[in-house]
């Protein structure tokens, strides 16, 4: 039988895992954006940079 405390810890662990996954995806997105910013063809563009969603 799973205790109430263990169940809460498992739920918290899952939530933290999901946040880490999202952060990893955001990091990849930022790295890709940095690579685009460094490319010669992007220097002539006048488009505003993309913004990333903030984690709540």
Protein backbone atom coordinates (compact mmCIF):
# COMPACT_ATOMS: atom_id res chain seq x y z
CA UNK A 1 0.00 0.00 0.00
CA UNK A 2 1.33 3.42 -0.99
CA UNK A 3 1.28 6.01 1.77
CA UNK A 4 -0.23 9.43 1.23
CA UNK A 5 3.18 11.06 1.68
CA UNK A 6 4.77 8.77 -0.90
CA UNK A 7 1.98 9.54 -3.36
CA UNK A 8 2.51 13.29 -2.88
CA UNK A 9 6.26 12.88 -3.37
CA UNK A 10 5.70 10.93 -6.59
CA UNK A 11 3.38 13.66 -7.90
CA UNK A 12 5.91 16.36 -7.01
CA UNK A 13 8.68 14.37 -8.68
CA UNK A 14 6.60 14.05 -11.86
CA UNK A 15 5.88 17.77 -11.85
CA UNK A 16 9.58 18.61 -11.44
CA UNK A 17 10.49 16.14 -14.19
CA UNK A 18 8.03 17.82 -16.54
CA UNK A 19 9.51 21.23 -15.73
CA UNK A 20 13.03 19.96 -16.47
CA UNK A 21 11.86 18.57 -19.80
CA UNK A 22 10.31 21.94 -20.70
CA UNK A 23 13.50 23.74 -19.66
CA UNK A 24 15.53 21.40 -21.85
CA UNK A 25 13.30 22.17 -24.81
CA UNK A 26 13.59 25.89 -24.12
CA UNK A 27 17.38 25.61 -23.92
CA UNK A 28 17.45 23.91 -27.33
CA UNK A 29 15.20 26.65 -28.70
CA UNK A 30 17.49 29.36 -27.33
CA UNK A 31 20.55 27.62 -28.78
CA UNK A 32 18.84 27.41 -32.17
CA UNK A 33 17.90 31.09 -31.97
CA UNK A 34 21.50 31.97 -31.08
CA UNK A 35 22.73 29.99 -34.09
CA UNK A 36 20.29 31.84 -36.36
CA UNK A 37 21.41 35.17 -34.91
CA UNK A 38 25.03 34.35 -35.72
CA UNK A 39 24.31 33.33 -39.31
CA UNK A 40 25.16 35.89 -42.04
CA UNK A 41 21.73 35.80 -43.67
CA UNK A 42 20.01 36.85 -40.44
CA UNK A 43 22.07 40.03 -40.10
CA UNK A 44 20.18 41.64 -43.00
CA UNK A 45 16.75 40.77 -41.58
CA UNK A 46 14.80 43.45 -39.77
CA UNK A 47 12.45 41.01 -38.04
CA UNK A 48 12.12 41.31 -34.27
CA UNK A 49 13.58 38.37 -32.34
CA UNK A 50 11.24 35.60 -31.29
CA UNK A 51 10.24 35.62 -27.65
CA UNK A 52 10.12 32.59 -25.42
CA UNK A 53 7.29 31.73 -23.08
CA UNK A 54 8.10 32.08 -19.40
CA UNK A 55 7.60 29.16 -17.07
CA UNK A 56 5.08 29.81 -14.35
